[in-house]
CSV table of C-alpha atoms in Angstrom, one decimal:
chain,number,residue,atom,x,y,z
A,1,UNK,CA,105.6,93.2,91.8
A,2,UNK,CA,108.8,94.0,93.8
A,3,UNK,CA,111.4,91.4,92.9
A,4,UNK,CA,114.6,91.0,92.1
A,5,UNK,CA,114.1,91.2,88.6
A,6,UNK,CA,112.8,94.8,89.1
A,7,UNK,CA,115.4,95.3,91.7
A,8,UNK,CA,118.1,94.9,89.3
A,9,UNK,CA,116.9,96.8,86.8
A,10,UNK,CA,116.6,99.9,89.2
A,11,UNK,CA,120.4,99.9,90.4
A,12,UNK,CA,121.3,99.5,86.7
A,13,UNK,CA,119.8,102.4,85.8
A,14,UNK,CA,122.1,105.2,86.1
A,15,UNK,CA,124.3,107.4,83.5
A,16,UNK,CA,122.5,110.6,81.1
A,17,UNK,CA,119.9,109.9,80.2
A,18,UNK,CA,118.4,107.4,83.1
A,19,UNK,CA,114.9,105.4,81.7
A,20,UNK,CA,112.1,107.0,83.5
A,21,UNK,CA,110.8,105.4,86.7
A,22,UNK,CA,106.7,104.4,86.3
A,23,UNK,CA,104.7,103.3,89.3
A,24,UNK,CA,101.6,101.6,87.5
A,25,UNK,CA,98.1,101.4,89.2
A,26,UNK,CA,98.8,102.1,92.4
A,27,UNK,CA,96.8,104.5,95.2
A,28,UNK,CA,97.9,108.1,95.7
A,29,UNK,CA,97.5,110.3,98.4
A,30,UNK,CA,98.8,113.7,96.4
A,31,UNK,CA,98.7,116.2,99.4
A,32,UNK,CA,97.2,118.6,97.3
A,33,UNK,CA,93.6,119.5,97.7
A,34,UNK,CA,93.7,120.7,93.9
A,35,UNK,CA,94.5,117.0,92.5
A,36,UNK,CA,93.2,114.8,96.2
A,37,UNK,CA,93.6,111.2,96.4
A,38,UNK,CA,93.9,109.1,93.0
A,39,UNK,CA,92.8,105.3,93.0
A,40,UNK,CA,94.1,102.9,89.8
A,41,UNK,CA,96.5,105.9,89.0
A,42,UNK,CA,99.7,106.7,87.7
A,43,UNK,CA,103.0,108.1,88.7
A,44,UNK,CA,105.8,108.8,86.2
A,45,UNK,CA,109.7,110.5,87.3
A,46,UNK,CA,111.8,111.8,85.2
A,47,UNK,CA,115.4,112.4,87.0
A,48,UNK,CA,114.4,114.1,90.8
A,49,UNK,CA,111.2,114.9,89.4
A,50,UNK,CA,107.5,113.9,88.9
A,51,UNK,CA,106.3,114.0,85.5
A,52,UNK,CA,103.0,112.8,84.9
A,53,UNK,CA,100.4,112.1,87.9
A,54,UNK,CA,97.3,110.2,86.9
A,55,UNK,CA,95.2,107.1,85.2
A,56,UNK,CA,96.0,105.7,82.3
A,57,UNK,CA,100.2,106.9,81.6
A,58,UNK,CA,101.6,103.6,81.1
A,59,UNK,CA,100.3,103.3,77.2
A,60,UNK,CA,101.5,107.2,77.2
A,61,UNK,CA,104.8,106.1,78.4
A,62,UNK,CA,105.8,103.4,76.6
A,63,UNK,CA,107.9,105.0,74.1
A,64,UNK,CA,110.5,106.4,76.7
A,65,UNK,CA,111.2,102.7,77.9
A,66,UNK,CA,110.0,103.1,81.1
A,67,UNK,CA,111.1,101.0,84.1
A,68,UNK,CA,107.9,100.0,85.4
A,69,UNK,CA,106.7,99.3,88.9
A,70,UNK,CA,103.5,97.4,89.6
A,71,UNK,CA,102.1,99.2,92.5
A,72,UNK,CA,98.9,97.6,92.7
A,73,UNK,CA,97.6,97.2,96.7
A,74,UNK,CA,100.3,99.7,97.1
A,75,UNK,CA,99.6,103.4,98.3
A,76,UNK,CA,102.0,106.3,97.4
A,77,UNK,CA,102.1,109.1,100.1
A,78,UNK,CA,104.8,112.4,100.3
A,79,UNK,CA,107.5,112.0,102.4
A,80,UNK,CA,109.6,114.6,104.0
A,81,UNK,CA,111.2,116.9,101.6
A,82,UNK,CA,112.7,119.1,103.6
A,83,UNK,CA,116.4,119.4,104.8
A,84,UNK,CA,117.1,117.4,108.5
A,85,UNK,CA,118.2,120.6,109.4
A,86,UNK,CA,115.3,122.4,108.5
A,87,UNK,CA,112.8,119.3,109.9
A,88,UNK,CA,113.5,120.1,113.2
A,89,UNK,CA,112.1,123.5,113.1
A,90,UNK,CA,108.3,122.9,112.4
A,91,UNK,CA,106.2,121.4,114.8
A,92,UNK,CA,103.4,120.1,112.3
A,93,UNK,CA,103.9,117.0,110.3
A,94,UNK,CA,102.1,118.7,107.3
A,95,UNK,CA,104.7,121.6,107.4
A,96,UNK,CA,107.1,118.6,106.9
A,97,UNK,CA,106.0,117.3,103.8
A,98,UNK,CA,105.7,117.9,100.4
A,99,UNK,CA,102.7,117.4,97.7
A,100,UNK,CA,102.7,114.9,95.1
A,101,UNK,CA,102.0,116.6,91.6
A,102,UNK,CA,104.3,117.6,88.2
A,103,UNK,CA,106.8,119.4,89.0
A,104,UNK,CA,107.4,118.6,92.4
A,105,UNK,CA,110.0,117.2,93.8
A,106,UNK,CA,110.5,113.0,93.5
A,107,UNK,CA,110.3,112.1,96.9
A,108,UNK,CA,107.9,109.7,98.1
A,109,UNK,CA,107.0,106.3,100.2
A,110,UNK,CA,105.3,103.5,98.8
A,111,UNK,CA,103.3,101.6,101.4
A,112,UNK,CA,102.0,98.1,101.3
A,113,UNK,CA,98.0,98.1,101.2
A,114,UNK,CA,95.9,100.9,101.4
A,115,UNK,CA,96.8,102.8,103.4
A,116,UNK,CA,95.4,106.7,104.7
A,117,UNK,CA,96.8,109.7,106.7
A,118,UNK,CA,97.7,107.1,109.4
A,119,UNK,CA,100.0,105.5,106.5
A,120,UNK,CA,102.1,109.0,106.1
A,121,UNK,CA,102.3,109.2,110.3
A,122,UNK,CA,103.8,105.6,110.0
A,123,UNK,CA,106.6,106.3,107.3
A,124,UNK,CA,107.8,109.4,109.2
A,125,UNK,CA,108.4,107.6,112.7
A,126,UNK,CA,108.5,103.9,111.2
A,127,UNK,CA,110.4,104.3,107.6
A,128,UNK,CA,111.4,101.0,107.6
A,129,UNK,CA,107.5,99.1,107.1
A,130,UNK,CA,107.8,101.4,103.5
A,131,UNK,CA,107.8,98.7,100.4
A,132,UNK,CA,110.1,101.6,98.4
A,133,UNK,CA,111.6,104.8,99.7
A,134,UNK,CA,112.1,107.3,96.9
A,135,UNK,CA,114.3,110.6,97.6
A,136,UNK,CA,114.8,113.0,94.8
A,137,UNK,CA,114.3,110.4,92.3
A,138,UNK,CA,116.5,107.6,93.7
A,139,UNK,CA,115.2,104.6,95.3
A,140,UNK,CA,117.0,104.2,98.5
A,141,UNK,CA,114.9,101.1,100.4
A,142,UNK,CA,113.4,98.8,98.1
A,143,UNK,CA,111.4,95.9,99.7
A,144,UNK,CA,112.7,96.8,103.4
A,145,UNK,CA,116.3,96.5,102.2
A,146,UNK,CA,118.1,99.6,102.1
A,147,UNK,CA,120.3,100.4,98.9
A,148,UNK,CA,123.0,102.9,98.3
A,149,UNK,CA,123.0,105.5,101.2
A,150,UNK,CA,122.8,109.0,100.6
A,151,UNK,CA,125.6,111.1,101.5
A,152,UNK,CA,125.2,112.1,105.4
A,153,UNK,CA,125.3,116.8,105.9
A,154,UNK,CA,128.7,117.6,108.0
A,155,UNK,CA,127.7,117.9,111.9
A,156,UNK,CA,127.7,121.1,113.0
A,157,UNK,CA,129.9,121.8,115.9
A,158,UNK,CA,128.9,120.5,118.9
A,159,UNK,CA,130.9,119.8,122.7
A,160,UNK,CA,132.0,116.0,123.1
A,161,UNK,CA,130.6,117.0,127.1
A,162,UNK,CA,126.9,117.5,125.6
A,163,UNK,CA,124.8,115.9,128.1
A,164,UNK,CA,122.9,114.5,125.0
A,165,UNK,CA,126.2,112.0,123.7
A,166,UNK,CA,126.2,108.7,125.6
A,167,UNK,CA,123.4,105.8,125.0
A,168,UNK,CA,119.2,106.1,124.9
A,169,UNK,CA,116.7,103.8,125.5
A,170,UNK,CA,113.3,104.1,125.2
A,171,UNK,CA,110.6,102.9,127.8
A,172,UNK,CA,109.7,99.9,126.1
A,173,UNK,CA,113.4,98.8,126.0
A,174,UNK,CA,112.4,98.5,122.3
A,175,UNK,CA,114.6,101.2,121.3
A,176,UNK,CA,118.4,101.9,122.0
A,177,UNK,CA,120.2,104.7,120.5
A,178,UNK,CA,123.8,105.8,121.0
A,179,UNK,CA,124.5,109.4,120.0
A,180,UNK,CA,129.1,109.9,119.6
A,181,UNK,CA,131.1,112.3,120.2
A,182,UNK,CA,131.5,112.2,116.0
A,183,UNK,CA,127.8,113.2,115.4
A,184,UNK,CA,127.1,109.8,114.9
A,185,UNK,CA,124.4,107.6,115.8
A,186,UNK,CA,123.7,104.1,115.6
A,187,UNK,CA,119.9,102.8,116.7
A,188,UNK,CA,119.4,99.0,117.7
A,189,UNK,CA,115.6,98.3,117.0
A,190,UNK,CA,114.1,95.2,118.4
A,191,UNK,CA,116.8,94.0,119.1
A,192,UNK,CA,118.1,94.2,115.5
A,193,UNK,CA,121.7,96.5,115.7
A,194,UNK,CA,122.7,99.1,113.4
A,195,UNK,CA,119.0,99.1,112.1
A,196,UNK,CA,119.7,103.0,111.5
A,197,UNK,CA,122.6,104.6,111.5
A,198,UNK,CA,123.6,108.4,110.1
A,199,UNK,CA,124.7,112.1,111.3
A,200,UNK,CA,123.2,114.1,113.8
A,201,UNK,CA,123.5,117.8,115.3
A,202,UNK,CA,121.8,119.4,118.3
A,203,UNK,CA,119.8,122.9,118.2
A,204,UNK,CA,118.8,124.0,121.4
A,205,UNK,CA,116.6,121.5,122.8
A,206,UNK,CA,116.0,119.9,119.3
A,207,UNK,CA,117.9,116.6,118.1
A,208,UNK,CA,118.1,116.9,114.3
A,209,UNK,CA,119.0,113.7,112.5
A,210,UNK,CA,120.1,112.8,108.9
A,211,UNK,CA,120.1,108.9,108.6
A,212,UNK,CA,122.1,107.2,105.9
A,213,UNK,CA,119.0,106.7,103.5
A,214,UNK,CA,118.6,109.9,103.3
A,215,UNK,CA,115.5,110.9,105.7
């Protein structure tokens, strides 16, 4: 159950050690043909990392105090793990993403319903329809509302005559993004402004960004 209760709770939790994170029953497309896709399962973070992937870890748990999420009708899927810089470089969402088992990095989306590969597809363009962003361990959108931003990467050097700079819109007018001379940009959606906003830096033909939640 994602409320405020819960939400507090998360953004309290910080100093050494932090309570460990638990997402309780939910669905979990792993990633990893070794482990494949859990149903009613578990998913327990300690720090930036997964601890404990499976049924049944909430009783396991309980003596470390754990700050629990209810995931069920939720679906966890991996998210991109990758540096923005690095992103930009593969052409194939699955070289983009990680795999969801002990050990790996904690960073994650967890999407309302049950969802399938479509669901991962739809948190990389569309990170906003997540319930709960995750990125090395920290929530940074919970419930649609973004929390604490992540710290942006420097821009490299680019020219303030890049014929990329200026304003973008896309076909459906649905769209508009302005790219600064700063390495800067600042994306109206649907007519909502400053929907995304963060760093970006040009290779070649590529546009590689770094919003402020981190993706």
């Amino acid at each position: 159950m994602l409320d405020e209760t819960l939400l507090a709770a998360i953004t309290a939790n910080s100093g050494d050690p932090r309570r460990p994170l638990l997402f309780h029953n939910t669905t979990i497309h792993t990633a990893d043909p070794a482990i494949g896709d859990l149903a009613g399962a578990d998913l327990l973070l300690a720090g930036d990392v997964i601890v404990g992937l499976g049924p049944d870890l909430h009783a396991a748990a309980v003596d470390d105090d754990p700050i629990v999420v209810d995931g069920t009708g939720l679906t966890i899927v991996p998210w991109i793990i990758r540096g923005a810089a690095d992103a930009g470089s593969h052409a194939h969402l699955a070289d983009r993403v990680g795999v969801l088992r002990p050990g790996s990095p904690a960073t994650f989306a967890v999407l309302p319903g049950r969802s399938s590969g479509a669901g991962l597809e739809m948190v990389v363009w569309r990170p906003e329809q997540a319930a709960v962003l995750v990125v090395d361990g920290e929530v940074t959108l919970f419930d649609g509302r973004p929390l604490t931003p992540t710290p942006t990467e420097p821009l490299r050097s680019q020219s303030v005559r890049n014929p990329y700079l200026g304003m973008w819109i896309d076909e459906s007018g649905y769209i508009h993004q302005e790219l600064t001379a700063d390495g800067r940009y600042d994306e109206t959606r649907g007519g909502r402004p400053h929907a995304y906003q963060g760093a970006f830096w040009i290779e070649g033909d590529w546009i590689v960004y770094r919003d402020d939640l981190g993706f």
